[in-house]
Amino acid sequence: SQQGEEDPQALSIQEGENATMNCSYKTSINNLQWYRQNSGRGLVHLILIRSNEREKHSGRLRVTLDTSKKSSSLLITASRAADTASYFCATDAESGGSNYKLTFGKGTLLTVNP
Amino acid sequence: EAGVAQSPRYKIIEKRQSVAFWCNPISGHATLYWYQQILGQGPKLLIQFQNNGVVDDSQLPKDRFSAERLKGVDSTLKIQPAKLEDSAVYLCASSLEGKSKNIQYFGAGTRLSVL
């Protein structure tokens, strides 16, 4: 089952604009991660935010986490055509022993038009 | 540092045939994952290995899917027999450990088409 649900499903913007994607989840988490997937490629990790953090920055990326609302947002500032990709949030859950697994949402397809 | 290697990149088979995918994780990564990604959806975990032991295979359709990770390094995922609904991209990922904070590194995937 999918834990995270991204919103919107698709987003189209012009180069230079900001893009905001949202993720909602159902159960309590330790961490939440965001990944990017270019067409025909594997996923690439972008950023991890811990449950006791509210905001985190990495370059042009800004992630927020609201555990009371079970939601997170990913903001990409000053977007570029190369940012065109699908973006997934992933939440952790115990898988066995002291191991954890990630559960991915359906993703947001971002298109940045030059 | 070499990334996660997967082969083949593409595979086309007819239903009821068998198929196998291979994955070589990043050197030193103890945890290996196989995911199924159907078009338009996020990856779904099929099986998770810690070294050569299975940690989680709760979503693996065991009547037709099998996976092994001999010697705790390379892994193979097999489907026998394949169904039309198995058409998807099969992604392999690895991480240093299976801890909550660990980042997963993905291969480019194998795109399977079942006709």
mmCIF file of C-alpha atoms in Angstrom:
data_model
loop_
_atom_site.group_PDB
_atom_site.id
_atom_site.type_symbol
_atom_site.label_atom_id
_atom_site.label_comp_id
_atom_site.label_asym_id
_atom_site.label_seq_id
_atom_site.Cartn_x
_atom_site.Cartn_y
_atom_site.Cartn_z
ATOM 1 C CA SER A 1 0.000 0.000 0.000
ATOM 2 C CA GLN A 2 1.153 3.569 -0.640
ATOM 3 C CA GLN A 3 1.826 5.540 2.521
ATOM 4 C CA GLY A 4 2.596 8.932 1.003
ATOM 5 C CA GLU A 5 0.316 10.697 -1.429
ATOM 6 C CA GLU A 6 1.730 13.557 -3.462
ATOM 7 C CA ASP A 7 -0.246 16.528 -4.631
ATOM 8 C CA PRO A 8 -0.579 17.665 -7.345
ATOM 9 C CA GLN A 9 -0.187 14.641 -9.611
ATOM 10 C CA ALA A 10 1.227 16.885 -12.328
ATOM 11 C CA LEU A 11 2.608 20.419 -12.345
ATOM 12 C CA SER A 12 3.722 22.525 -15.311
ATOM 13 C CA ILE A 13 5.612 25.791 -14.803
ATOM 14 C CA GLN A 14 7.922 28.172 -16.627
ATOM 15 C CA GLU A 15 11.651 28.262 -16.086
ATOM 16 C CA GLY A 16 12.546 30.569 -13.208
ATOM 17 C CA GLU A 17 9.298 29.999 -11.326
ATOM 18 C CA ASN A 18 9.046 28.133 -8.031
ATOM 19 C CA ALA A 19 7.490 24.667 -7.801
ATOM 20 C CA THR A 20 5.766 23.343 -4.687
ATOM 21 C CA MET A 21 4.805 19.711 -4.195
ATOM 22 C CA ASN A 22 2.970 18.316 -1.202
ATOM 23 C CA CYS A 23 2.965 14.922 0.439
ATOM 24 C CA SER A 24 0.545 13.517 2.994
ATOM 25 C CA TYR A 25 1.027 10.299 4.925
ATOM 26 C CA LYS A 26 -0.983 8.202 7.341
ATOM 27 C CA THR A 27 1.138 6.725 10.117
ATOM 28 C CA SER A 28 3.845 8.113 12.388
ATOM 29 C CA ILE A 29 7.350 8.284 10.928
ATOM 30 C CA ASN A 30 10.984 8.622 11.953
ATOM 31 C CA ASN A 31 12.081 10.298 8.754
ATOM 32 C CA LEU A 32 10.690 11.444 5.445
ATOM 33 C CA GLN A 33 12.727 11.498 2.258
ATOM 34 C CA TRP A 34 12.234 13.060 -1.162
ATOM 35 C CA TYR A 35 13.514 11.428 -4.351
ATOM 36 C CA ARG A 36 13.640 12.536 -7.988
ATOM 37 C CA GLN A 37 13.233 10.274 -11.016
ATOM 38 C CA ASN A 38 14.112 11.400 -14.502
ATOM 39 C CA SER A 39 12.310 9.628 -17.331
ATOM 40 C CA GLY A 40 13.656 6.124 -17.843
ATOM 41 C CA ARG A 41 16.051 6.333 -14.933
ATOM 42 C CA GLY A 42 16.269 5.201 -11.328
ATOM 43 C CA LEU A 43 15.407 7.347 -8.334
ATOM 44 C CA VAL A 44 17.906 9.792 -6.878
ATOM 45 C CA HIS A 45 17.804 10.889 -3.246
ATOM 46 C CA LEU A 46 17.282 14.620 -2.731
ATOM 47 C CA ILE A 47 16.827 15.304 0.960
ATOM 48 C CA LEU A 48 15.938 13.638 4.265
ATOM 49 C CA ILE A 49 14.080 15.383 7.072
ATOM 50 C CA ARG A 50 13.778 13.863 10.539
ATOM 51 C CA SER A 51 10.517 13.817 12.463
ATOM 52 C CA ASN A 52 11.877 16.341 14.989
ATOM 53 C CA GLU A 53 12.809 18.819 12.245
ATOM 54 C CA ARG A 54 10.385 21.334 10.763
ATOM 55 C CA GLU A 55 12.373 22.688 7.838
ATOM 56 C CA LYS A 56 15.483 21.794 5.886
ATOM 57 C CA HIS A 57 17.324 23.392 3.001
ATOM 58 C CA SER A 58 19.651 22.013 0.347
ATOM 59 C CA GLY A 59 20.648 24.347 -2.468
ATOM 60 C CA ARG A 60 17.454 25.346 -4.279
ATOM 61 C CA LEU A 61 15.409 22.810 -2.308
ATOM 62 C CA ARG A 62 13.385 23.567 0.789
ATOM 63 C CA VAL A 63 11.501 20.851 2.622
ATOM 64 C CA THR A 64 9.032 21.343 5.439
ATOM 65 C CA LEU A 65 7.493 18.750 7.710
ATOM 66 C CA ASP A 66 4.368 19.072 9.840
ATOM 67 C CA THR A 67 3.973 15.900 11.873
ATOM 68 C CA SER A 68 0.726 17.113 13.448
ATOM 69 C CA LYS A 69 -0.843 17.263 9.989
ATOM 70 C CA LYS A 70 1.177 14.311 8.681
ATOM 71 C CA SER A 71 2.307 16.331 5.687
ATOM 72 C CA SER A 72 5.450 17.559 3.988
ATOM 73 C CA SER A 73 6.174 19.954 1.161
ATOM 74 C CA LEU A 74 9.048 20.243 -1.292
ATOM 75 C CA LEU A 75 9.797 23.665 -2.764
ATOM 76 C CA ILE A 76 12.142 24.041 -5.714
ATOM 77 C CA THR A 77 13.114 27.668 -6.243
ATOM 78 C CA ALA A 78 14.176 29.258 -9.526
ATOM 79 C CA SER A 79 13.321 26.124 -11.480
ATOM 80 C CA ARG A 80 15.286 25.014 -14.523
ATOM 81 C CA ALA A 81 14.365 22.824 -17.476
ATOM 82 C CA ALA A 82 16.677 20.165 -16.001
ATOM 83 C CA ASP A 83 14.366 19.936 -12.964
ATOM 84 C CA THR A 84 11.770 18.245 -15.181
ATOM 85 C CA ALA A 85 11.205 14.875 -13.493
ATOM 86 C CA SER A 86 8.883 12.959 -11.183
ATOM 87 C CA TYR A 87 9.249 13.681 -7.482
ATOM 88 C CA PHE A 88 8.381 11.148 -4.793
ATOM 89 C CA CYS A 89 8.106 11.374 -1.050
ATOM 90 C CA ALA A 90 8.978 8.274 0.941
ATOM 91 C CA THR A 91 8.211 7.445 4.547
ATOM 92 C CA ASP A 92 9.926 4.829 6.680
ATOM 93 C CA ALA A 93 8.433 1.868 8.487
ATOM 94 C CA GLU A 94 9.879 -1.088 10.333
ATOM 95 C CA SER A 95 10.459 -4.097 8.106
ATOM 96 C CA GLY A 96 11.975 -6.597 10.520
ATOM 97 C CA GLY A 97 14.418 -6.648 13.390
ATOM 98 C CA SER A 98 16.064 -3.236 13.453
ATOM 99 C CA ASN A 99 15.586 -2.763 9.728
ATOM 100 C CA TYR A 100 13.414 -0.195 8.012
ATOM 101 C CA LYS A 101 11.830 0.069 4.592
ATOM 102 C CA LEU A 102 10.581 3.012 2.560
ATOM 103 C CA THR A 103 7.058 3.385 1.241
ATOM 104 C CA PHE A 104 6.769 5.689 -1.768
ATOM 105 C CA GLY A 105 3.860 7.813 -2.908
ATOM 106 C CA LYS A 106 2.587 7.984 -6.476
ATOM 107 C CA GLY A 107 4.696 11.035 -7.248
ATOM 108 C CA THR A 108 4.289 14.470 -8.806
ATOM 109 C CA LEU A 109 5.318 14.900 -12.435
ATOM 110 C CA LEU A 110 6.983 18.304 -12.756
ATOM 111 C CA THR A 111 7.477 19.852 -16.182
ATOM 112 C CA VAL A 112 9.577 23.004 -16.414
ATOM 113 C CA ASN A 113 9.129 24.758 -19.731
ATOM 114 C CA PRO A 114 12.083 26.754 -21.109
ATOM 115 C CA GLU B 1 32.241 5.054 -6.793
ATOM 116 C CA ALA B 2 30.283 2.754 -9.101
ATOM 117 C CA GLY B 3 26.527 2.871 -8.761
ATOM 118 C CA VAL B 4 23.963 0.093 -8.633
ATOM 119 C CA ALA B 5 24.180 -1.990 -11.800
ATOM 120 C CA GLN B 6 21.184 -3.759 -13.296
ATOM 121 C CA SER B 7 20.740 -5.917 -16.352
ATOM 122 C CA PRO B 8 19.153 -6.258 -18.762
ATOM 123 C CA ARG B 9 17.760 -2.746 -19.339
ATOM 124 C CA TYR B 10 14.830 -4.025 -21.360
ATOM 125 C CA LYS B 11 13.093 -7.368 -21.701
ATOM 126 C CA ILE B 12 10.114 -8.417 -23.778
ATOM 127 C CA ILE B 13 8.545 -11.808 -23.149
ATOM 128 C CA GLU B 14 5.256 -13.564 -23.732
ATOM 129 C CA LYS B 15 2.944 -14.445 -20.879
ATOM 130 C CA ARG B 16 3.723 -17.699 -19.116
ATOM 131 C CA GLN B 17 7.428 -17.381 -19.982
ATOM 132 C CA SER B 18 10.136 -16.975 -17.359
ATOM 133 C CA VAL B 19 12.458 -14.028 -16.874
ATOM 134 C CA ALA B 20 15.333 -13.131 -14.554
ATOM 135 C CA PHE B 21 16.839 -9.804 -13.573
ATOM 136 C CA TRP B 22 20.267 -9.221 -12.103
ATOM 137 C CA CYS B 23 21.499 -6.557 -9.683
ATOM 138 C CA ASN B 24 24.950 -5.655 -8.402
ATOM 139 C CA PRO B 25 24.720 -3.206 -5.485
ATOM 140 C CA ILE B 26 27.214 -0.575 -4.448
ATOM 141 C CA SER B 27 30.255 -2.190 -2.876
ATOM 142 C CA GLY B 28 29.912 -2.489 0.885
ATOM 143 C CA HIS B 29 26.162 -1.971 0.973
ATOM 144 C CA ALA B 30 24.620 -4.585 3.236
ATOM 145 C CA THR B 31 20.989 -3.939 2.352
ATOM 146 C CA LEU B 32 19.500 -4.623 -1.048
ATOM 147 C CA TYR B 33 15.942 -3.925 -2.235
ATOM 148 C CA TRP B 34 13.876 -4.961 -5.238
ATOM 149 C CA TYR B 35 10.991 -2.697 -6.240
ATOM 150 C CA GLN B 36 8.258 -2.967 -8.855
ATOM 151 C CA GLN B 37 7.209 0.311 -10.462
ATOM 152 C CA ILE B 38 4.105 0.231 -12.602
ATOM 153 C CA LEU B 39 3.689 3.095 -15.050
ATOM 154 C CA GLY B 40 2.431 6.234 -13.335
ATOM 155 C CA GLN B 41 2.983 4.920 -9.812
ATOM 156 C CA GLY B 42 5.679 4.993 -7.195
ATOM 157 C CA PRO B 43 7.989 2.050 -6.536
ATOM 158 C CA LYS B 44 6.522 -0.791 -4.486
ATOM 159 C CA LEU B 45 8.893 -2.850 -2.362
ATOM 160 C CA LEU B 46 8.948 -6.522 -3.319
ATOM 161 C CA ILE B 47 11.761 -7.820 -1.134
ATOM 162 C CA GLN B 48 14.474 -6.513 1.186
ATOM 163 C CA PHE B 49 17.708 -8.348 1.970
ATOM 164 C CA GLN B 50 20.107 -7.696 4.821
ATOM 165 C CA ASN B 51 23.342 -9.342 3.627
ATOM 166 C CA ASN B 52 22.051 -12.679 2.293
ATOM 167 C CA GLY B 53 19.031 -12.926 4.583
ATOM 168 C CA VAL B 54 15.476 -11.835 3.765
ATOM 169 C CA VAL B 55 14.187 -9.038 6.002
ATOM 170 C CA ASP B 56 10.847 -8.343 4.315
ATOM 171 C CA ASP B 57 9.107 -10.138 1.461
ATOM 172 C CA SER B 58 5.538 -9.421 2.511
ATOM 173 C CA GLN B 59 4.580 -7.947 -0.875
ATOM 174 C CA LEU B 60 6.366 -10.503 -3.042
ATOM 175 C CA PRO B 61 3.921 -12.722 -4.989
ATOM 176 C CA LYS B 62 5.643 -15.888 -3.922
ATOM 177 C CA ASP B 63 3.661 -18.162 -6.225
ATOM 178 C CA ARG B 64 5.520 -16.692 -9.203
ATOM 179 C CA PHE B 65 8.288 -14.400 -7.943
ATOM 180 C CA SER B 66 11.519 -15.499 -6.277
ATOM 181 C CA ALA B 67 14.707 -13.703 -5.339
ATOM 182 C CA GLU B 68 18.036 -14.638 -3.920
ATOM 183 C CA ARG B 69 21.173 -12.895 -2.800
ATOM 184 C CA LEU B 70 23.899 -15.468 -2.608
ATOM 185 C CA LYS B 71 27.040 -14.454 -0.719
ATOM 186 C CA GLY B 72 25.356 -11.215 0.287
ATOM 187 C CA VAL B 73 26.395 -9.288 -2.834
ATOM 188 C CA ASP B 74 24.681 -9.770 -6.219
ATOM 189 C CA SER B 75 21.003 -10.567 -6.403
ATOM 190 C CA THR B 76 18.621 -12.043 -8.936
ATOM 191 C CA LEU B 77 14.857 -11.643 -9.173
ATOM 192 C CA LYS B 78 12.915 -14.235 -11.156
ATOM 193 C CA ILE B 79 9.364 -14.357 -12.428
ATOM 194 C CA GLN B 80 7.983 -17.742 -13.431
ATOM 195 C CA PRO B 81 5.501 -17.773 -15.117
ATOM 196 C CA ALA B 82 4.978 -14.142 -16.108
ATOM 197 C CA LYS B 83 1.530 -12.543 -16.365
ATOM 198 C CA LEU B 84 0.454 -9.494 -18.323
ATOM 199 C CA GLU B 85 0.158 -7.461 -15.106
ATOM 200 C CA ASP B 86 3.854 -8.010 -14.387
ATOM 201 C CA SER B 87 4.697 -5.438 -17.052
ATOM 202 C CA ALA B 88 6.593 -2.787 -15.106
ATOM 203 C CA VAL B 89 10.029 -1.424 -14.332
ATOM 204 C CA TYR B 90 11.941 -3.491 -11.782
ATOM 205 C CA LEU B 91 14.273 -1.357 -9.735
ATOM 206 C CA CYS B 92 17.096 -2.522 -7.534
ATOM 207 C CA ALA B 93 18.409 -0.313 -4.731
ATOM 208 C CA SER B 94 21.014 -0.642 -2.025
ATOM 209 C CA SER B 95 21.919 1.113 1.202
ATOM 210 C CA LEU B 96 24.724 0.847 3.731
ATOM 211 C CA GLU B 97 22.359 -0.644 6.260
ATOM 212 C CA GLY B 98 18.633 -1.040 6.678
ATOM 213 C CA LYS B 99 18.369 1.745 9.231
ATOM 214 C CA SER B 100 15.640 4.357 9.081
ATOM 215 C CA LYS B 101 18.038 7.176 8.266
ATOM 216 C CA ASN B 102 19.767 5.365 5.435
ATOM 217 C CA ILE B 103 19.586 6.714 1.912
ATOM 218 C CA GLN B 104 18.812 4.257 -0.862
ATOM 219 C CA TYR B 105 20.744 4.284 -4.133
ATOM 220 C CA PHE B 106 18.871 3.052 -7.177
ATOM 221 C CA GLY B 107 19.871 1.366 -10.390
ATOM 222 C CA ALA B 108 18.415 2.430 -13.737
ATOM 223 C CA GLY B 109 15.964 -0.470 -13.678
ATOM 224 C CA THR B 110 14.825 -3.210 -16.047
ATOM 225 C CA ARG B 111 11.756 -2.425 -18.121
ATOM 226 C CA LEU B 112 9.707 -5.614 -18.584
ATOM 227 C CA SER B 113 6.984 -5.929 -21.183
ATOM 228 C CA VAL B 114 4.815 -9.051 -21.027
ATOM 229 C CA LEU B 115 2.826 -9.649 -24.218
#
